[in-house]
Protein backbone atom coordinates (compact mmCIF):
# COMPACT_ATOMS: atom_id res chain seq x y z
CA UNK A 1 0.00 0.00 0.00
CA UNK A 2 1.23 3.46 -0.91
CA UNK A 3 -0.11 6.98 -0.58
CA UNK A 4 0.22 9.32 -3.54
CA UNK A 5 -0.50 12.99 -2.83
CA UNK A 6 -2.04 15.13 -5.58
CA UNK A 7 -3.04 18.17 -3.56
CA UNK A 8 -1.63 19.48 -0.27
CA UNK A 9 -2.88 23.06 -0.08
CA UNK A 10 -5.65 24.40 2.14
CA UNK A 11 -8.53 26.53 0.86
CA UNK A 12 -7.33 27.55 -2.59
CA UNK A 13 -4.65 26.31 -4.98
CA UNK A 14 -1.37 28.16 -5.31
CA UNK A 15 1.39 28.17 -7.90
CA UNK A 16 3.23 25.68 -5.71
CA UNK A 17 0.46 23.28 -4.65
CA UNK A 18 -3.00 22.07 -5.62
CA UNK A 19 -5.96 21.68 -3.25
CA UNK A 20 -6.69 18.49 -1.37
CA UNK A 21 -6.60 15.03 -2.92
CA UNK A 22 -4.66 11.87 -2.22
CA UNK A 23 -4.73 8.33 -3.52
CA UNK A 24 -4.24 5.07 -1.66
CA UNK A 25 -2.59 2.74 -4.17
CA UNK A 26 -3.29 -0.95 -3.57
CA UNK A 27 -2.05 -2.52 -6.78
CA UNK A 28 -0.70 -5.60 -5.00
CA UNK A 29 -3.65 -5.97 -2.63
CA UNK A 30 -6.62 -5.09 -4.91
CA UNK A 31 -5.20 -4.05 -8.30
CA UNK A 32 -6.90 -0.71 -7.80
CA UNK A 33 -6.64 2.59 -5.96
CA UNK A 34 -8.91 4.60 -3.70
CA UNK A 35 -9.17 8.38 -3.76
CA UNK A 36 -9.60 10.56 -0.68
CA UNK A 37 -11.08 13.98 -1.51
CA UNK A 38 -11.11 15.49 -4.97
CA UNK A 39 -10.34 19.18 -5.03
CA UNK A 40 -10.48 21.23 -8.20
CA UNK A 41 -7.79 20.18 -10.67
CA UNK A 42 -7.44 16.64 -9.36
CA UNK A 43 -7.97 15.09 -12.79
CA UNK A 44 -5.07 17.16 -14.13
CA UNK A 45 -2.92 15.86 -11.27
CA UNK A 46 -3.94 12.30 -12.15
CA UNK A 47 -2.71 12.88 -15.71
CA UNK A 48 0.71 13.80 -14.28
CA UNK A 49 0.75 10.70 -12.06
CA UNK A 50 1.22 6.94 -12.57
CA UNK A 51 -2.46 6.46 -11.67
CA UNK A 52 -5.08 5.33 -14.18
CA UNK A 53 -8.72 6.31 -13.64
CA UNK A 54 -9.76 2.93 -15.01
CA UNK A 55 -8.26 1.45 -11.81
CA UNK A 56 -10.17 3.80 -9.49
CA UNK A 57 -12.47 1.71 -7.27
CA UNK A 58 -13.69 4.03 -4.50
CA UNK A 59 -13.73 7.73 -3.59
CA UNK A 60 -14.05 8.92 0.01
CA UNK A 61 -15.02 12.57 0.56
CA UNK A 62 -14.28 13.98 4.00
CA UNK A 63 -16.58 17.01 3.79
CA UNK A 64 -18.40 19.24 1.33
CA UNK A 65 -16.14 22.29 1.24
CA UNK A 66 -15.17 23.17 -2.30
CA UNK A 67 -11.44 22.59 -1.93
CA UNK A 68 -12.25 18.95 -1.20
CA UNK A 69 -14.84 18.16 -3.89
CA UNK A 70 -14.97 20.73 -6.72
CA UNK A 71 -12.94 18.34 -8.87
CA UNK A 72 -15.46 15.51 -8.66
CA UNK A 73 -17.75 16.20 -11.66
CA UNK A 74 -14.88 16.53 -14.10
CA UNK A 75 -13.03 13.49 -12.80
CA UNK A 76 -16.16 11.31 -12.85
CA UNK A 77 -16.87 12.37 -16.42
CA UNK A 78 -13.28 11.88 -17.59
CA UNK A 79 -13.16 8.38 -16.12
CA UNK A 80 -15.53 7.23 -18.88
CA UNK A 81 -13.09 8.45 -21.54
CA UNK A 82 -10.11 6.77 -19.89
CA UNK A 83 -11.35 3.20 -19.95
CA UNK A 84 -13.23 3.24 -16.66
CA UNK A 85 -16.26 1.01 -17.08
CA UNK A 86 -16.35 -0.84 -13.75
CA UNK A 87 -18.64 0.33 -10.90
CA UNK A 88 -17.35 3.24 -8.80
CA UNK A 89 -18.48 3.77 -5.20
CA UNK A 90 -18.51 7.26 -3.73
CA UNK A 91 -18.69 7.75 0.07
CA UNK A 92 -19.30 10.98 1.94
CA UNK A 93 -21.59 13.14 4.08
CA UNK A 94 -25.24 13.88 3.44
CA UNK A 95 -25.66 16.17 0.43
CA UNK A 96 -22.93 14.52 -1.63
CA UNK A 97 -25.31 12.64 -3.90
CA UNK A 98 -27.36 15.75 -4.64
CA UNK A 99 -24.20 17.66 -5.54
CA UNK A 100 -22.88 14.94 -7.84
CA UNK A 101 -26.16 14.06 -9.58
CA UNK A 102 -27.07 17.72 -10.11
CA UNK A 103 -23.62 18.61 -11.46
CA UNK A 104 -23.61 15.72 -13.91
CA UNK A 105 -27.24 16.26 -14.85
CA UNK A 106 -27.15 19.99 -15.53
CA UNK A 107 -23.94 19.64 -17.55
CA UNK A 108 -25.44 16.65 -19.42
CA UNK A 109 -22.38 14.60 -18.58
CA UNK A 110 -22.90 10.94 -19.42
CA UNK A 111 -20.91 8.20 -17.73
CA UNK A 112 -20.79 4.63 -18.98
CA UNK A 113 -20.28 2.94 -15.62
CA UNK A 114 -22.38 2.43 -12.52
CA UNK A 115 -21.90 5.24 -9.99
CA UNK A 116 -22.98 4.26 -6.47
CA UNK A 117 -23.18 7.05 -3.89
CA UNK A 118 -23.25 6.04 -0.22
CA UNK A 119 -23.88 8.90 2.17
CA UNK A 120 -22.97 8.15 5.78
CA UNK A 121 -22.82 9.62 9.26
CA UNK A 122 -19.86 7.61 10.50
CA UNK A 123 -19.39 4.08 11.79
CA UNK A 124 -18.44 1.05 9.71
CA UNK A 125 -18.98 2.06 6.09
CA UNK A 126 -17.23 -0.74 4.17
CA UNK A 127 -15.92 -4.24 4.83
CA UNK A 128 -14.93 -7.21 2.73
CA UNK A 129 -12.49 -10.10 3.10
CA UNK A 130 -9.43 -7.86 2.83
CA UNK A 131 -10.24 -4.37 4.18
CA UNK A 132 -12.46 -2.53 6.63
CA UNK A 133 -13.18 1.22 6.54
CA UNK A 134 -14.56 3.08 9.55
CA UNK A 135 -15.42 6.76 9.86
CA UNK A 136 -16.11 9.30 12.60
CA UNK A 137 -17.26 12.90 12.79
CA UNK A 138 -14.49 15.39 13.49
CA UNK A 139 -14.70 19.01 14.66
CA UNK A 140 -15.02 21.48 11.79
CA UNK A 141 -17.36 24.26 10.59
CA UNK A 142 -19.45 21.71 8.71
CA UNK A 143 -19.68 17.93 9.09
CA UNK A 144 -16.19 16.63 8.36
CA UNK A 145 -15.19 12.99 8.66
CA UNK A 146 -12.01 11.04 9.14
CA UNK A 147 -11.46 7.57 7.72
CA UNK A 148 -9.66 4.60 9.26
CA UNK A 149 -8.65 1.96 6.71
CA UNK A 150 -7.73 -1.40 8.24
CA UNK A 151 -6.09 -4.13 6.23
CA UNK A 152 -7.26 -7.43 7.69
CA UNK A 153 -4.63 -9.87 8.94
CA UNK A 154 -3.39 -12.42 6.41
CA UNK A 155 -2.67 -16.09 7.15
CA UNK A 156 0.92 -17.03 7.88
CA UNK A 157 3.13 -18.96 5.47
CA UNK A 158 2.59 -22.67 4.97
CA UNK A 159 5.26 -24.89 6.49
CA UNK A 160 6.11 -26.91 3.38
CA UNK A 161 8.54 -29.19 5.22
CA UNK A 162 5.82 -30.17 7.71
CA UNK A 163 3.32 -30.68 4.88
CA UNK A 164 5.73 -33.00 3.06
CA UNK A 165 6.22 -35.07 6.21
CA UNK A 166 2.45 -35.31 6.60
CA UNK A 167 2.08 -36.46 3.01
CA UNK A 168 0.12 -33.41 1.82
CA UNK A 169 0.90 -32.72 -1.83
CA UNK A 170 0.68 -29.28 -3.49
CA UNK A 171 -2.74 -28.50 -4.86
CA UNK A 172 -6.23 -27.51 -3.69
CA UNK A 173 -5.56 -28.83 -0.17
CA UNK A 174 -2.94 -26.12 0.30
CA UNK A 175 -5.60 -23.53 -0.43
CA UNK A 176 -7.94 -24.97 2.18
CA UNK A 177 -5.22 -24.93 4.82
CA UNK A 178 -4.32 -21.37 3.88
CA UNK A 179 -7.96 -20.41 4.49
CA UNK A 180 -7.76 -21.92 7.96
CA UNK A 181 -9.65 -25.11 7.17
CA UNK A 182 -8.72 -28.60 8.34
CA UNK A 183 -8.21 -31.34 5.77
CA UNK A 184 -8.34 -35.12 5.76
CA UNK A 185 -5.45 -37.23 4.49
CA UNK A 186 -4.82 -40.95 4.39
CA UNK A 187 -3.02 -40.68 7.73
CA UNK A 188 -5.58 -38.51 9.50
CA UNK A 189 -6.65 -34.90 10.01
CA UNK A 190 -4.31 -31.98 9.37
CA UNK A 191 -5.25 -28.78 11.17
CA UNK A 192 -4.34 -25.45 9.62
CA UNK A 193 -2.91 -24.09 12.88
CA UNK A 194 -0.30 -26.85 12.86
CA UNK A 195 1.12 -25.99 9.43
CA UNK A 196 0.66 -22.21 9.26
CA UNK A 197 3.14 -19.66 10.53
CA UNK A 198 2.36 -16.48 12.44
CA UNK A 199 -0.36 -14.43 10.69
CA UNK A 200 0.83 -11.34 8.83
CA UNK A 201 -0.64 -8.37 10.66
CA UNK A 202 -2.60 -5.94 8.53
CA UNK A 203 -1.74 -2.25 8.33
CA UNK A 204 -3.88 0.67 9.48
CA UNK A 205 -4.05 4.02 7.71
CA UNK A 206 -5.97 6.99 9.09
CA UNK A 207 -6.84 9.91 6.83
CA UNK A 208 -8.53 12.84 8.52
CA UNK A 209 -10.60 15.63 7.05
CA UNK A 210 -10.34 19.23 8.22
CA UNK A 211 -10.57 19.39 12.01
CA UNK A 212 -9.68 21.03 15.25
CA UNK A 213 -7.97 18.71 17.75
CA UNK A 214 -10.63 16.30 19.04
CA UNK A 215 -11.06 12.90 20.67
CA UNK A 216 -12.52 11.37 17.50
CA UNK A 217 -9.26 12.05 15.65
CA UNK A 218 -7.29 10.24 18.34
CA UNK A 219 -9.65 7.29 18.30
CA UNK A 220 -9.52 6.95 14.51
CA UNK A 221 -5.71 7.11 14.60
CA UNK A 222 -5.26 4.65 17.49
CA UNK A 223 -2.18 2.49 16.79
CA UNK A 224 -2.26 3.47 13.10
CA UNK A 225 0.75 2.63 11.00
CA UNK A 226 0.33 5.97 9.26
CA UNK A 227 -1.75 9.05 10.08
CA UNK A 228 -2.48 11.81 7.56
CA UNK A 229 -3.41 14.97 9.46
CA UNK A 230 -3.98 18.55 8.39
CA UNK A 231 -1.44 21.14 9.53
CA UNK A 232 -2.87 24.37 8.21
CA UNK A 233 -0.88 26.74 10.42
CA UNK A 234 2.23 27.15 12.53
CA UNK A 235 1.45 27.05 16.23
CA UNK A 236 1.95 30.81 16.59
CA UNK A 237 -1.41 31.00 14.80
CA UNK A 238 -3.17 28.54 17.12
CA UNK A 239 -5.95 31.03 17.82
CA UNK A 240 -6.51 31.54 14.10
CA UNK A 241 -6.56 27.78 13.62
CA UNK A 242 -9.16 27.42 16.35
CA UNK A 243 -11.36 30.19 14.94
CA UNK A 244 -11.30 28.58 11.48
CA UNK A 245 -11.77 25.05 12.87
CA UNK A 246 -8.33 23.84 11.76
CA UNK A 247 -5.18 22.45 13.39
CA UNK A 248 -1.58 23.51 13.73
CA UNK A 249 1.41 21.26 13.05
CA UNK A 250 1.96 20.98 16.81
CA UNK A 251 -1.64 19.85 17.34
CA UNK A 252 -1.34 17.26 14.58
CA UNK A 253 1.78 15.89 16.30
CA UNK A 254 -0.01 15.82 19.65
CA UNK A 255 -2.82 13.79 18.10
CA UNK A 256 -0.34 11.31 16.59
CA UNK A 257 1.42 10.96 19.93
CA UNK A 258 -1.79 10.50 21.91
CA UNK A 259 -2.98 7.86 19.42
CA UNK A 260 0.36 5.97 19.48
CA UNK A 261 0.52 6.18 15.69
CA UNK A 262 3.75 5.01 14.07
CA UNK A 263 4.14 7.70 11.41
CA UNK A 264 2.60 11.12 10.77
CA UNK A 265 2.23 12.85 7.41
CA UNK A 266 1.31 16.54 7.48
CA UNK A 267 -0.79 18.09 4.70
CA UNK A 268 -3.39 20.84 3.98
CA UNK A 269 -0.95 23.74 4.33
CA UNK A 270 -2.04 27.38 4.30
CA UNK A 271 -1.06 29.14 1.07
CA UNK A 272 0.89 31.64 3.19
CA UNK A 273 3.64 28.99 3.42
CA UNK A 274 5.03 29.12 -0.08
CA UNK A 275 8.44 27.47 -0.12
CA UNK A 276 10.31 24.54 1.39
CA UNK A 277 11.92 26.73 4.04
CA UNK A 278 8.54 27.91 5.35
CA UNK A 279 7.06 24.41 5.23
CA UNK A 280 10.13 23.20 7.07
CA UNK A 281 9.08 25.29 10.06
CA UNK A 282 5.85 23.26 10.26
CA UNK A 283 7.86 20.06 10.12
CA UNK A 284 10.30 21.23 12.79
CA UNK A 285 7.46 22.11 15.17
CA UNK A 286 5.81 18.73 14.74
CA UNK A 287 9.02 16.72 15.12
CA UNK A 288 9.70 18.20 18.55
CA UNK A 289 6.64 16.28 19.74
CA UNK A 290 6.44 13.42 17.24
CA UNK A 291 9.82 12.72 15.59
CA UNK A 292 8.55 10.32 12.91
CA UNK A 293 6.82 13.07 10.95
CA UNK A 294 7.12 14.01 7.30
CA UNK A 295 5.57 16.58 4.98
CA UNK A 296 3.27 15.46 2.19
CA UNK A 297 4.73 16.38 -1.19
CA UNK A 298 2.72 16.30 -4.38
CA UNK A 299 3.54 13.50 -6.82
CA UNK A 300 5.54 11.66 -4.19
CA UNK A 301 4.79 8.12 -3.03
CA UNK A 302 4.70 7.33 0.67
CA UNK A 303 5.01 3.60 1.34
CA UNK A 304 2.89 2.29 4.21
CA UNK A 305 5.43 0.03 5.87
CA UNK A 306 4.67 -3.14 7.78
CA UNK A 307 6.11 -3.54 11.27
CA UNK A 308 8.96 -5.72 10.01
CA UNK A 309 9.92 -2.97 7.53
CA UNK A 310 10.19 -0.23 10.16
Coordinates of C-alpha atoms in Angstrom, one line a residue, residues 10 63 65 68 138-144 209-214 229-233 237-248 251 268:
X10 CA -5.7 24.4 2.1
X63 CA -16.6 17.0 3.8
X65 CA -16.1 22.3 1.2
X68 CA -12.3 18.9 -1.2
X138 CA -14.5 15.4 13.5
X139 CA -14.7 19.0 14.7
X140 CA -15.0 21.5 11.8
X141 CA -17.4 24.3 10.6
X142 CA -19.4 21.7 8.7
X143 CA -19.7 17.9 9.1
X144 CA -16.2 16.6 8.4
X209 CA -10.6 15.6 7.0
X210 CA -10.3 19.2 8.2
X211 CA -10.6 19.4 12.0
X212 CA -9.7 21.0 15.2
X213 CA -8.0 18.7 17.7
X214 CA -10.6 16.3 19.0
X229 CA -3.4 15.0 9.5
X230 CA -4.0 18.5 8.4
X231 CA -1.4 21.1 9.5
X232 CA -2.9 24.4 8.2
X233 CA -0.9 26.7 10.4
X237 CA -1.4 31.0 14.8
X238 CA -3.2 28.5 17.1
X239 CA -5.9 31.0 17.8
X240 CA -6.5 31.5 14.1
X241 CA -6.6 27.8 13.6
X242 CA -9.2 27.4 16.4
X243 CA -11.4 30.2 14.9
X244 CA -11.3 28.6 11.5
X245 CA -11.8 25.0 12.9
X246 CA -8.3 23.8 11.8
X247 CA -5.2 22.4 13.4
X248 CA -1.6 23.5 13.7
X251 CA -1.6 19.9 17.3
X268 CA -3.4 20.8 4.0

